[in-house]
Amino acid sequence: MLHDPNRVYVFDTTLRDGEQVPGCQLATPEKIVIAKALEALGVDIIEAGFPISSPGDFQSVVEISKAVNEPIICALTRANEKDIDSAVAALKHAKRPRIHTGIGSSDMHIKYKFNSTREEILERAVAAVKYAKKFVEDVEFFAEDAGRADNIFLAQMIQAVIAAGATVVNIPDTNGYCLPELYGSKIRFLKENVNNIDQAIISVHCHNDLGLATANSLSGLINGARQVECTINGIGERAGNTALEEVTMILKTHHDLNLHTNINSKHFRSISDMVSDMMNMPVQPNKAIVGQNAFAHSSGIHQDGFLKHRENYEIIKPEDVGVDSSDIILTARSGRHALKHHIEKLGHQLERHVLNEVYERFLILADEKGHINDDDVIFLVSTVEKKAVL
């Protein structure tokens, strides 16, 4: 089924799972802007919404389907005909439509969410896939809470839905419960124990409740999954989802994994800023890849090593993710090398004894102010130079 066994398909759910966050709701025109940016980024699938959930979500799926050409447009449904009918109607303009349907797979969900049995849930899962298959060729099935599901029952469910026509099988760690080895072994178990697994793509969808979403997704990919479900900036329900920029840059950085995507990482900073602004969801400064401090150096030891050879302290080039350059932040922790570098960037060449005095005054001012800007540096240099003249 896969032409390239090492290709990882990127399924972006910023506009569905990410947009569920309180206060992050978007109007349809805003969703279209983001969808076009996702297309330029190179994502393979855009999950555009949950059509039956509201008229606005339905219309967003319709308009996104019209607005983009390359990515598959996916609509979420529960495992019932009414949901699927709504998705079919919303996807009528999609060039490459996909229905994403599913149901709980853990005993916790079967008992306490559905008040049902494994047998009944299995029947509903198969029926939903068969019904969706009447309308679209591309049907993805999600086994909700698969992270806590019994592996033998999960394998039975996955085999049944593939036989019913599912082209992608999504194995969500819905509550962010799994450790990477546990989640990876679950994917490996399915690869080894589902007889028809070669007829579908395994997808990973991990939540970040314990801060392991990206690690779990990576473990799933290493163990045979070939689609990753993620969001820009890792936004999503509760603690969020796998961050698209993190998992794709891990694959790009670790060539030994021999896995690749079609993502153009140079768009990361711009789309990160766009999503953050439109959703009113600030990005934490120390966020990997796109955070304000991701390429900022303030420790004197780090600054010295970085200035001698960038790769001493940077494993990613800032320009590879759309950042203009790295930053040397001048604080009381900065060393003489960093200050000299900054002074030279401002157009000044100082003799050693002058630099030494500027540095002593710099440390006093930095302790008072915390952060030193260009005007402060120019003031310090001019003060010492005037003193030298007198």
PDB file of C-alpha atoms in Angstrom, residues 16-287:
ATOM      1  CA  ARG A  16     -10.094  19.979  14.978  1.00  0.00           C
ATOM      2  CA  ASP A  17      -8.375  18.676  18.117  1.00  0.00           C
ATOM      3  CA  GLY A  18      -6.366  21.858  18.642  1.00  0.00           C
ATOM      4  CA  GLU A  19      -9.356  24.134  18.185  1.00  0.00           C
ATOM      5  CA  GLN A  20     -11.228  22.353  21.006  1.00  0.00           C
ATOM      6  CA  VAL A  21      -9.150  24.250  23.577  1.00  0.00           C
ATOM      7  CA  PRO A  22     -11.269  26.766  25.536  1.00  0.00           C
ATOM      8  CA  GLY A  23     -10.766  30.231  24.088  1.00  0.00           C
ATOM      9  CA  CYS A  24      -9.137  28.975  20.878  1.00  0.00           C
ATOM     10  CA  GLN A  25     -12.213  28.780  18.654  1.00  0.00           C
ATOM     11  CA  LEU A  26     -11.753  30.155  15.151  1.00  0.00           C
ATOM     12  CA  ALA A  27     -14.117  31.610  12.579  1.00  0.00           C
ATOM     13  CA  THR A  28     -14.247  29.884   9.194  1.00  0.00           C
ATOM     14  CA  PRO A  29     -12.149  32.566   7.385  1.00  0.00           C
ATOM     15  CA  GLU A  30      -9.402  32.143   9.992  1.00  0.00           C
ATOM     16  CA  LYS A  31      -9.478  28.369   9.562  1.00  0.00           C
ATOM     17  CA  ILE A  32      -9.072  28.781   5.807  1.00  0.00           C
ATOM     18  CA  VAL A  33      -5.972  30.961   6.302  1.00  0.00           C
ATOM     19  CA  ILE A  34      -4.425  28.325   8.575  1.00  0.00           C
ATOM     20  CA  ALA A  35      -5.436  25.488   6.227  1.00  0.00           C
ATOM     21  CA  LYS A  36      -3.651  27.198   3.329  1.00  0.00           C
ATOM     22  CA  ALA A  37      -0.568  27.668   5.518  1.00  0.00           C
ATOM     23  CA  LEU A  38      -0.689  23.972   6.420  1.00  0.00           C
ATOM     24  CA  GLU A  39      -0.849  23.136   2.729  1.00  0.00           C
ATOM     25  CA  ALA A  40       2.248  25.288   2.097  1.00  0.00           C
ATOM     26  CA  LEU A  41       3.943  23.578   5.044  1.00  0.00           C
ATOM     27  CA  GLY A  42       3.460  20.245   3.289  1.00  0.00           C
ATOM     28  CA  VAL A  43       1.091  18.365   5.577  1.00  0.00           C
ATOM     29  CA  ASP A  44      -0.498  15.311   3.965  1.00  0.00           C
ATOM     30  CA  ILE A  45      -3.860  15.333   5.755  1.00  0.00           C
ATOM     31  CA  ILE A  46      -5.811  18.206   7.317  1.00  0.00           C
ATOM     32  CA  GLU A  47      -8.469  17.221   9.834  1.00  0.00           C
ATOM     33  CA  ALA A  48     -10.792  20.121   9.134  1.00  0.00           C
ATOM     34  CA  GLY A  49     -13.409  19.557  11.802  1.00  0.00           C
ATOM     35  CA  PHE A  50     -16.198  17.522  13.387  1.00  0.00           C
ATOM     36  CA  PRO A  51     -19.101  18.387  11.066  1.00  0.00           C
ATOM     37  CA  ILE A  52     -22.039  17.225  13.181  1.00  0.00           C
ATOM     38  CA  SER A  53     -20.830  19.097  16.273  1.00  0.00           C
ATOM     39  CA  SER A  54     -22.063  22.517  15.091  1.00  0.00           C
ATOM     40  CA  PRO A  55     -23.181  24.385  11.951  1.00  0.00           C
ATOM     41  CA  GLY A  56     -19.964  26.396  12.120  1.00  0.00           C
ATOM     42  CA  ASP A  57     -17.785  23.285  12.137  1.00  0.00           C
ATOM     43  CA  PHE A  58     -19.784  21.819   9.258  1.00  0.00           C
ATOM     44  CA  GLN A  59     -19.303  24.981   7.197  1.00  0.00           C
ATOM     45  CA  SER A  60     -15.603  25.101   7.990  1.00  0.00           C
ATOM     46  CA  VAL A  61     -15.113  21.609   6.548  1.00  0.00           C
ATOM     47  CA  VAL A  62     -17.051  22.676   3.426  1.00  0.00           C
ATOM     48  CA  GLU A  63     -14.984  25.826   2.886  1.00  0.00           C
ATOM     49  CA  ILE A  64     -11.608  24.259   3.693  1.00  0.00           C
ATOM     50  CA  SER A  65     -12.437  21.516   1.172  1.00  0.00           C
ATOM     51  CA  LYS A  66     -12.883  24.203  -1.458  1.00  0.00           C
ATOM     52  CA  ALA A  67      -9.822  26.229  -0.442  1.00  0.00           C
ATOM     53  CA  VAL A  68      -7.019  23.653  -0.546  1.00  0.00           C
ATOM     54  CA  ASN A  69      -5.995  21.242  -3.272  1.00  0.00           C
ATOM     55  CA  GLU A  70      -3.135  18.971  -2.259  1.00  0.00           C
ATOM     56  CA  PRO A  71      -3.835  17.631   1.252  1.00  0.00           C
ATOM     57  CA  ILE A  72      -6.466  15.009   2.034  1.00  0.00           C
ATOM     58  CA  ILE A  73      -9.343  16.701   3.865  1.00  0.00           C
ATOM     59  CA  CYS A  74     -10.560  14.666   6.811  1.00  0.00           C
ATOM     60  CA  ALA A  75     -13.768  14.971   8.833  1.00  0.00           C
ATOM     61  CA  LEU A  76     -14.255  13.378  12.256  1.00  0.00           C
ATOM     62  CA  THR A  77     -17.311  11.321  13.211  1.00  0.00           C
ATOM     63  CA  ARG A  78     -18.455   9.015  15.945  1.00  0.00           C
ATOM     64  CA  ALA A  79     -19.397   5.466  15.003  1.00  0.00           C
ATOM     65  CA  ASN A  80     -22.946   6.148  13.877  1.00  0.00           C
ATOM     66  CA  GLU A  81     -24.706   6.799  10.570  1.00  0.00           C
ATOM     67  CA  LYS A  82     -25.956  10.294  11.414  1.00  0.00           C
ATOM     68  CA  ASP A  83     -22.421  11.551  12.102  1.00  0.00           C
ATOM     69  CA  ILE A  84     -21.117   9.902   8.951  1.00  0.00           C
ATOM     70  CA  ASP A  85     -23.909  11.378   6.813  1.00  0.00           C
ATOM     71  CA  SER A  86     -22.981  14.839   8.097  1.00  0.00           C
ATOM     72  CA  ALA A  87     -19.317  14.255   7.253  1.00  0.00           C
ATOM     73  CA  VAL A  88     -20.195  13.052   3.750  1.00  0.00           C
ATOM     74  CA  ALA A  89     -22.201  16.204   3.105  1.00  0.00           C
ATOM     75  CA  ALA A  90     -19.466  18.460   4.469  1.00  0.00           C
ATOM     76  CA  LEU A  91     -16.793  16.771   2.328  1.00  0.00           C
ATOM     77  CA  LYS A  92     -18.694  17.031  -0.951  1.00  0.00           C
ATOM     78  CA  HIS A  93     -16.206  19.563  -2.390  1.00  0.00           C
ATOM     79  CA  ALA A  94     -13.043  17.824  -1.149  1.00  0.00           C
ATOM     80  CA  LYS A  95     -10.691  16.690  -3.898  1.00  0.00           C
ATOM     81  CA  ARG A  96      -9.388  13.888  -1.645  1.00  0.00           C
ATOM     82  CA  PRO A  97     -11.927  13.205   1.153  1.00  0.00           C
ATOM     83  CA  ARG A  98     -11.378  11.044   4.214  1.00  0.00           C
ATOM     84  CA  ILE A  99     -13.853  10.056   6.930  1.00  0.00           C
ATOM     85  CA  HIS A 100     -12.330   9.505  10.367  1.00  0.00           C
ATOM     86  CA  THR A 101     -14.685   7.381  12.448  1.00  0.00           C
ATOM     87  CA  GLY A 102     -14.196   5.326  15.568  1.00  0.00           C
ATOM     88  CA  ILE A 103     -15.149   4.231  19.039  1.00  0.00           C
ATOM     89  CA  GLY A 104     -13.599   3.393  22.412  1.00  0.00           C
ATOM     90  CA  SER A 105     -11.373   0.350  22.680  1.00  0.00           C
ATOM     91  CA  SER A 106     -10.377   0.230  26.365  1.00  0.00           C
ATOM     92  CA  ASP A 107     -12.470  -1.617  28.926  1.00  0.00           C
ATOM     93  CA  MET A 108     -12.643   1.675  30.828  1.00  0.00           C
ATOM     94  CA  HIS A 109     -14.408   3.390  27.921  1.00  0.00           C
ATOM     95  CA  ILE A 110     -16.492   0.362  26.980  1.00  0.00           C
ATOM     96  CA  LYS A 111     -17.903   0.075  30.493  1.00  0.00           C
ATOM     97  CA  TYR A 112     -18.045   3.644  31.776  1.00  0.00           C
ATOM     98  CA  LYS A 113     -18.475   5.705  28.592  1.00  0.00           C
ATOM     99  CA  PHE A 114     -20.590   3.398  26.445  1.00  0.00           C
ATOM    100  CA  ASN A 115     -22.124   1.124  29.094  1.00  0.00           C
ATOM    101  CA  SER A 116     -21.551  -1.676  26.612  1.00  0.00           C
ATOM    102  CA  THR A 117     -19.595  -4.862  25.978  1.00  0.00           C
ATOM    103  CA  ARG A 118     -16.601  -5.705  23.848  1.00  0.00           C
ATOM    104  CA  GLU A 119     -18.811  -7.654  21.432  1.00  0.00           C
ATOM    105  CA  GLU A 120     -21.255  -4.778  20.906  1.00  0.00           C
ATOM    106  CA  ILE A 121     -18.449  -2.233  20.501  1.00  0.00           C
ATOM    107  CA  LEU A 122     -16.789  -4.443  17.904  1.00  0.00           C
ATOM    108  CA  GLU A 123     -20.035  -4.649  15.941  1.00  0.00           C
ATOM    109  CA  ARG A 124     -20.488  -0.887  16.041  1.00  0.00           C
ATOM    110  CA  ALA A 125     -16.909  -0.315  14.899  1.00  0.00           C
ATOM    111  CA  VAL A 126     -17.265  -2.614  11.885  1.00  0.00           C
ATOM    112  CA  ALA A 127     -20.683  -1.219  10.978  1.00  0.00           C
ATOM    113  CA  ALA A 128     -19.372   2.369  11.029  1.00  0.00           C
ATOM    114  CA  VAL A 129     -16.437   1.577   8.756  1.00  0.00           C
ATOM    115  CA  LYS A 130     -18.643  -0.345   6.319  1.00  0.00           C
ATOM    116  CA  TYR A 131     -21.133   2.531   6.204  1.00  0.00           C
ATOM    117  CA  ALA A 132     -18.430   5.188   5.665  1.00  0.00           C
ATOM    118  CA  LYS A 133     -16.886   3.031   2.944  1.00  0.00           C
ATOM    119  CA  LYS A 134     -20.088   3.372   0.912  1.00  0.00           C
ATOM    120  CA  PHE A 135     -19.284   7.061   0.387  1.00  0.00           C
ATOM    121  CA  VAL A 136     -15.490   7.413   0.367  1.00  0.00           C
ATOM    122  CA  GLU A 137     -12.599   5.105  -0.402  1.00  0.00           C
ATOM    123  CA  ASP A 138     -10.362   6.542   2.301  1.00  0.00           C
ATOM    124  CA  VAL A 139     -11.672   5.613   5.777  1.00  0.00           C
ATOM    125  CA  GLU A 140      -9.650   6.048   8.939  1.00  0.00           C
ATOM    126  CA  PHE A 141     -10.712   4.245  12.110  1.00  0.00           C
ATOM    127  CA  PHE A 142      -9.748   5.456  15.591  1.00  0.00           C
ATOM    128  CA  ALA A 143      -9.687   3.029  18.524  1.00  0.00           C
ATOM    129  CA  GLU A 144     -10.161   5.616  21.276  1.00  0.00           C
ATOM    130  CA  ASP A 145      -8.103   5.108  24.457  1.00  0.00           C
ATOM    131  CA  ALA A 146      -6.030   2.423  22.747  1.00  0.00           C
ATOM    132  CA  GLY A 147      -3.198   3.364  25.087  1.00  0.00           C
ATOM    133  CA  ARG A 148      -5.072   1.637  27.933  1.00  0.00           C
ATOM    134  CA  ALA A 149      -6.745  -1.075  25.835  1.00  0.00           C
ATOM    135  CA  ASP A 150      -6.060  -4.800  26.135  1.00  0.00           C
ATOM    136  CA  ASN A 151      -3.705  -5.598  23.265  1.00  0.00           C
ATOM    137  CA  ILE A 152      -5.426  -8.830  22.256  1.00  0.00           C
ATOM    138  CA  PHE A 153      -8.855  -7.164  22.012  1.00  0.00           C
ATOM    139  CA  LEU A 154      -7.313  -4.149  20.284  1.00  0.00           C
ATOM    140  CA  ALA A 155      -5.731  -6.428  17.678  1.00  0.00           C
ATOM    141  CA  GLN A 156      -9.089  -8.131  17.151  1.00  0.00           C
ATOM    142  CA  MET A 157     -10.752  -4.748  16.626  1.00  0.00           C
ATOM    143  CA  ILE A 158      -8.090  -3.485  14.223  1.00  0.00           C
ATOM    144  CA  GLN A 159      -8.204  -6.674  12.156  1.00  0.00           C
ATOM    145  CA  ALA A 160     -11.996  -6.439  11.926  1.00  0.00           C
ATOM    146  CA  VAL A 161     -12.102  -2.790  10.808  1.00  0.00           C
ATOM    147  CA  ILE A 162      -9.388  -3.332   8.199  1.00  0.00           C
ATOM    148  CA  ALA A 163     -11.415  -6.257   6.846  1.00  0.00           C
ATOM    149  CA  ALA A 164     -14.405  -3.886   6.752  1.00  0.00           C
ATOM    150  CA  GLY A 165     -12.480  -1.412   4.601  1.00  0.00           C
ATOM    151  CA  ALA A 166     -10.408   0.880   6.857  1.00  0.00           C
ATOM    152  CA  THR A 167      -7.371   2.258   5.025  1.00  0.00           C
ATOM    153  CA  VAL A 168      -5.810   3.870   8.116  1.00  0.00           C
ATOM    154  CA  VAL A 169      -6.012   2.625  11.717  1.00  0.00           C
ATOM    155  CA  ASN A 170      -5.426   5.212  14.430  1.00  0.00           C
ATOM    156  CA  ILE A 171      -4.078   3.944  17.784  1.00  0.00           C
ATOM    157  CA  PRO A 172      -4.612   6.917  20.126  1.00  0.00           C
ATOM    158  CA  ASP A 173      -3.036   7.347  23.526  1.00  0.00           C
ATOM    159  CA  THR A 174      -6.081   9.471  24.303  1.00  0.00           C
ATOM    160  CA  ASN A 175      -5.133  10.285  27.890  1.00  0.00           C
ATOM    161  CA  GLY A 176      -1.383  10.538  27.491  1.00  0.00           C
ATOM    162  CA  TYR A 177      -1.006   7.510  29.767  1.00  0.00           C
ATOM    163  CA  CYS A 178       1.642   5.440  28.003  1.00  0.00           C
ATOM    164  CA  LEU A 179       5.375   5.392  28.455  1.00  0.00           C
ATOM    165  CA  PRO A 180       7.280   5.305  25.146  1.00  0.00           C
ATOM    166  CA  GLU A 181       8.273   1.649  25.471  1.00  0.00           C
ATOM    167  CA  LEU A 182       4.696   0.662  26.345  1.00  0.00           C
ATOM    168  CA  TYR A 183       3.240   2.568  23.408  1.00  0.00           C
ATOM    169  CA  GLY A 184       5.905   1.384  20.968  1.00  0.00           C
ATOM    170  CA  SER A 185       5.396  -2.226  22.009  1.00  0.00           C
ATOM    171  CA  LYS A 186       1.648  -1.817  21.431  1.00  0.00           C
ATOM    172  CA  ILE A 187       2.269  -0.728  17.837  1.00  0.00           C
ATOM    173  CA  ARG A 188       4.744  -3.576  17.405  1.00  0.00           C
ATOM    174  CA  PHE A 189       2.180  -6.050  18.795  1.00  0.00           C
ATOM    175  CA  LEU A 190      -0.343  -4.938  16.177  1.00  0.00           C
ATOM    176  CA  LYS A 191       2.246  -5.201  13.403  1.00  0.00           C
ATOM    177  CA  GLU A 192       3.006  -8.769  14.452  1.00  0.00           C
ATOM    178  CA  ASN A 193      -0.470 -10.025  15.370  1.00  0.00           C
ATOM    179  CA  VAL A 194      -2.982  -8.410  12.972  1.00  0.00           C
ATOM    180  CA  ASN A 195      -3.052 -10.627   9.904  1.00  0.00           C
ATOM    181  CA  ASN A 196      -4.169  -7.920   7.458  1.00  0.00           C
ATOM    182  CA  ILE A 197      -2.153  -5.027   8.937  1.00  0.00           C
ATOM    183  CA  ASP A 198      -0.270  -4.608   5.644  1.00  0.00           C
ATOM    184  CA  GLN A 199      -3.534  -3.417   4.069  1.00  0.00           C
ATOM    185  CA  ALA A 200      -3.676  -0.252   6.201  1.00  0.00           C
ATOM    186  CA  ILE A 201      -1.425   2.511   7.523  1.00  0.00           C
ATOM    187  CA  ILE A 202      -0.970   2.585  11.303  1.00  0.00           C
ATOM    188  CA  SER A 203      -1.397   6.078  12.729  1.00  0.00           C
ATOM    189  CA  VAL A 204      -0.226   7.446  16.087  1.00  0.00           C
ATOM    190  CA  HIS A 205      -2.221  10.073  17.977  1.00  0.00           C
ATOM    191  CA  CYS A 206      -0.710  10.936  21.350  1.00  0.00           C
ATOM    192  CA  HIS A 207      -1.726  13.370  24.079  1.00  0.00           C
ATOM    193  CA  ASN A 208       0.657  15.175  26.394  1.00  0.00           C
ATOM    194  CA  ASP A 209      -0.852  14.684  29.865  1.00  0.00           C
ATOM    195  CA  LEU A 210       2.475  13.350  31.192  1.00  0.00           C
ATOM    196  CA  GLY A 211       4.643  15.337  28.776  1.00  0.00           C
ATOM    197  CA  LEU A 212       5.331  12.279  26.606  1.00  0.00           C
ATOM    198  CA  ALA A 213       3.272  12.918  23.474  1.00  0.00           C
ATOM    199  CA  THR A 214       6.191  13.500  21.129  1.00  0.00           C
ATOM    200  CA  ALA A 215       8.266  10.681  22.654  1.00  0.00           C
ATOM    201  CA  ASN A 216       5.344   8.263  22.361  1.00  0.00           C
ATOM    202  CA  SER A 217       4.629   9.244  18.764  1.00  0.00           C
ATOM    203  CA  LEU A 218       8.289   8.736  17.883  1.00  0.00           C
ATOM    204  CA  SER A 219       8.265   5.312  19.554  1.00  0.00           C
ATOM    205  CA  GLY A 220       5.194   4.374  17.523  1.00  0.00           C
ATOM    206  CA  LEU A 221       6.887   5.426  14.284  1.00  0.00           C
ATOM    207  CA  ILE A 222      10.043   3.495  15.118  1.00  0.00           C
ATOM    208  CA  ASN A 223       7.888   0.407  15.692  1.00  0.00           C
ATOM    209  CA  GLY A 224       6.073   0.577  12.367  1.00  0.00           C
ATOM    210  CA  ALA A 225       3.457   3.349  12.351  1.00  0.00           C
ATOM    211  CA  ARG A 226       3.661   5.546   9.254  1.00  0.00           C
ATOM    212  CA  GLN A 227       1.210   8.359  10.007  1.00  0.00           C
ATOM    213  CA  VAL A 228       1.581  10.835  12.861  1.00  0.00           C
ATOM    214  CA  GLU A 229      -1.319  12.976  14.118  1.00  0.00           C
ATOM    215  CA  CYS A 230      -0.198  16.273  15.557  1.00  0.00           C
ATOM    216  CA  THR A 231      -0.866  19.993  15.927  1.00  0.00           C
ATOM    217  CA  ILE A 232       1.039  23.233  15.454  1.00  0.00           C
ATOM    218  CA  ASN A 233       2.632  24.255  18.767  1.00  0.00           C
ATOM    219  CA  GLY A 234       1.283  21.047  20.316  1.00  0.00           C
ATOM    220  CA  ILE A 235      -2.044  22.698  21.137  1.00  0.00           C
ATOM    221  CA  GLY A 236      -4.987  20.500  22.042  1.00  0.00           C
ATOM    222  CA  GLU A 237      -7.304  19.173  24.701  1.00  0.00           C
ATOM    223  CA  ARG A 238      -5.972  19.449  28.277  1.00  0.00           C
ATOM    224  CA  ALA A 239      -2.138  19.400  28.093  1.00  0.00           C
ATOM    225  CA  GLY A 240      -2.168  19.229  24.308  1.00  0.00           C
ATOM    226  CA  ASN A 241      -1.130  16.896  21.499  1.00  0.00           C
ATOM    227  CA  THR A 242       2.079  15.847  19.803  1.00  0.00           C
ATOM    228  CA  ALA A 243       3.702  18.991  18.389  1.00  0.00           C
ATOM    229  CA  LEU A 244       4.061  18.759  14.617  1.00  0.00           C
ATOM    230  CA  GLU A 245       7.264  20.790  14.600  1.00  0.00           C
ATOM    231  CA  GLU A 246       8.877  18.592  17.249  1.00  0.00           C
ATOM    232  CA  VAL A 247       8.246  15.163  15.778  1.00  0.00           C
ATOM    233  CA  THR A 248       9.151  16.202  12.235  1.00  0.00           C
ATOM    234  CA  MET A 249      12.404  17.892  13.311  1.00  0.00           C
ATOM    235  CA  ILE A 250      13.364  14.801  15.316  1.00  0.00           C
ATOM    236  CA  LEU A 251      13.031  12.745  12.130  1.00  0.00           C
ATOM    237  CA  LYS A 252      14.989  15.357  10.170  1.00  0.00           C
ATOM    238  CA  THR A 253      17.768  15.505  12.771  1.00  0.00           C
ATOM    239  CA  HIS A 254      18.138  11.769  13.435  1.00  0.00           C
ATOM    240  CA  HIS A 255      18.991  10.491   9.964  1.00  0.00           C
ATOM    241  CA  ASP A 256      19.749   7.033  11.365  1.00  0.00           C
ATOM    242  CA  LEU A 257      16.009   6.467  11.868  1.00  0.00           C
ATOM    243  CA  ASN A 258      15.688   6.503   8.067  1.00  0.00           C
ATOM    244  CA  LEU A 259      12.224   8.096   8.283  1.00  0.00           C
ATOM    245  CA  HIS A 260      11.190  11.267   6.484  1.00  0.00           C
ATOM    246  CA  THR A 261       8.232  13.572   5.864  1.00  0.00           C
ATOM    247  CA  ASN A 262       7.335  16.057   3.131  1.00  0.00           C
ATOM    248  CA  ILE A 263       7.276  18.960   5.585  1.00  0.00           C
ATOM    249  CA  ASN A 264       9.030  22.212   4.639  1.00  0.00           C
ATOM    250  CA  SER A 265      10.371  23.107   8.065  1.00  0.00           C
ATOM    251  CA  LYS A 266      11.323  26.648   7.006  1.00  0.00           C
ATOM    252  CA  HIS A 267       7.649  27.594   7.527  1.00  0.00           C
ATOM    253  CA  PHE A 268       7.568  26.548  11.196  1.00  0.00           C
ATOM    254  CA  ARG A 269       8.148  29.897  12.905  1.00  0.00           C
ATOM    255  CA  SER A 270       5.670  31.780  10.715  1.00  0.00           C
ATOM    256  CA  ILE A 271       2.855  29.233  11.074  1.00  0.00           C
ATOM    257  CA  SER A 272       3.573  28.901  14.792  1.00  0.00           C
ATOM    258  CA  ASP A 273       3.174  32.662  15.213  1.00  0.00           C
ATOM    259  CA  MET A 274       0.019  32.656  13.077  1.00  0.00           C
ATOM    260  CA  VAL A 275      -1.673  29.900  15.081  1.00  0.00           C
ATOM    261  CA  SER A 276      -0.603  31.460  18.374  1.00  0.00           C
ATOM    262  CA  ASP A 277      -2.005  34.866  17.383  1.00  0.00           C
ATOM    263  CA  MET A 278      -5.267  33.625  15.865  1.00  0.00           C
ATOM    264  CA  MET A 279      -6.012  31.250  18.730  1.00  0.00           C
ATOM    265  CA  ASN A 280      -4.820  33.650  21.432  1.00  0.00           C
ATOM    266  CA  MET A 281      -2.624  30.806  22.728  1.00  0.00           C
ATOM    267  CA  PRO A 282       0.882  32.038  23.659  1.00  0.00           C
ATOM    268  CA  VAL A 283       3.843  29.781  22.992  1.00  0.00           C
ATOM    269  CA  GLN A 284       5.977  29.189  26.086  1.00  0.00           C
ATOM    270  CA  PRO A 285       9.421  30.799  25.620  1.00  0.00           C
ATOM    271  CA  ASN A 286      11.281  27.510  26.188  1.00  0.00           C
ATOM    272  CA  LYS A 287       9.086  25.554  23.743  1.00  0.00           C
TER     273      LYS A 287
END
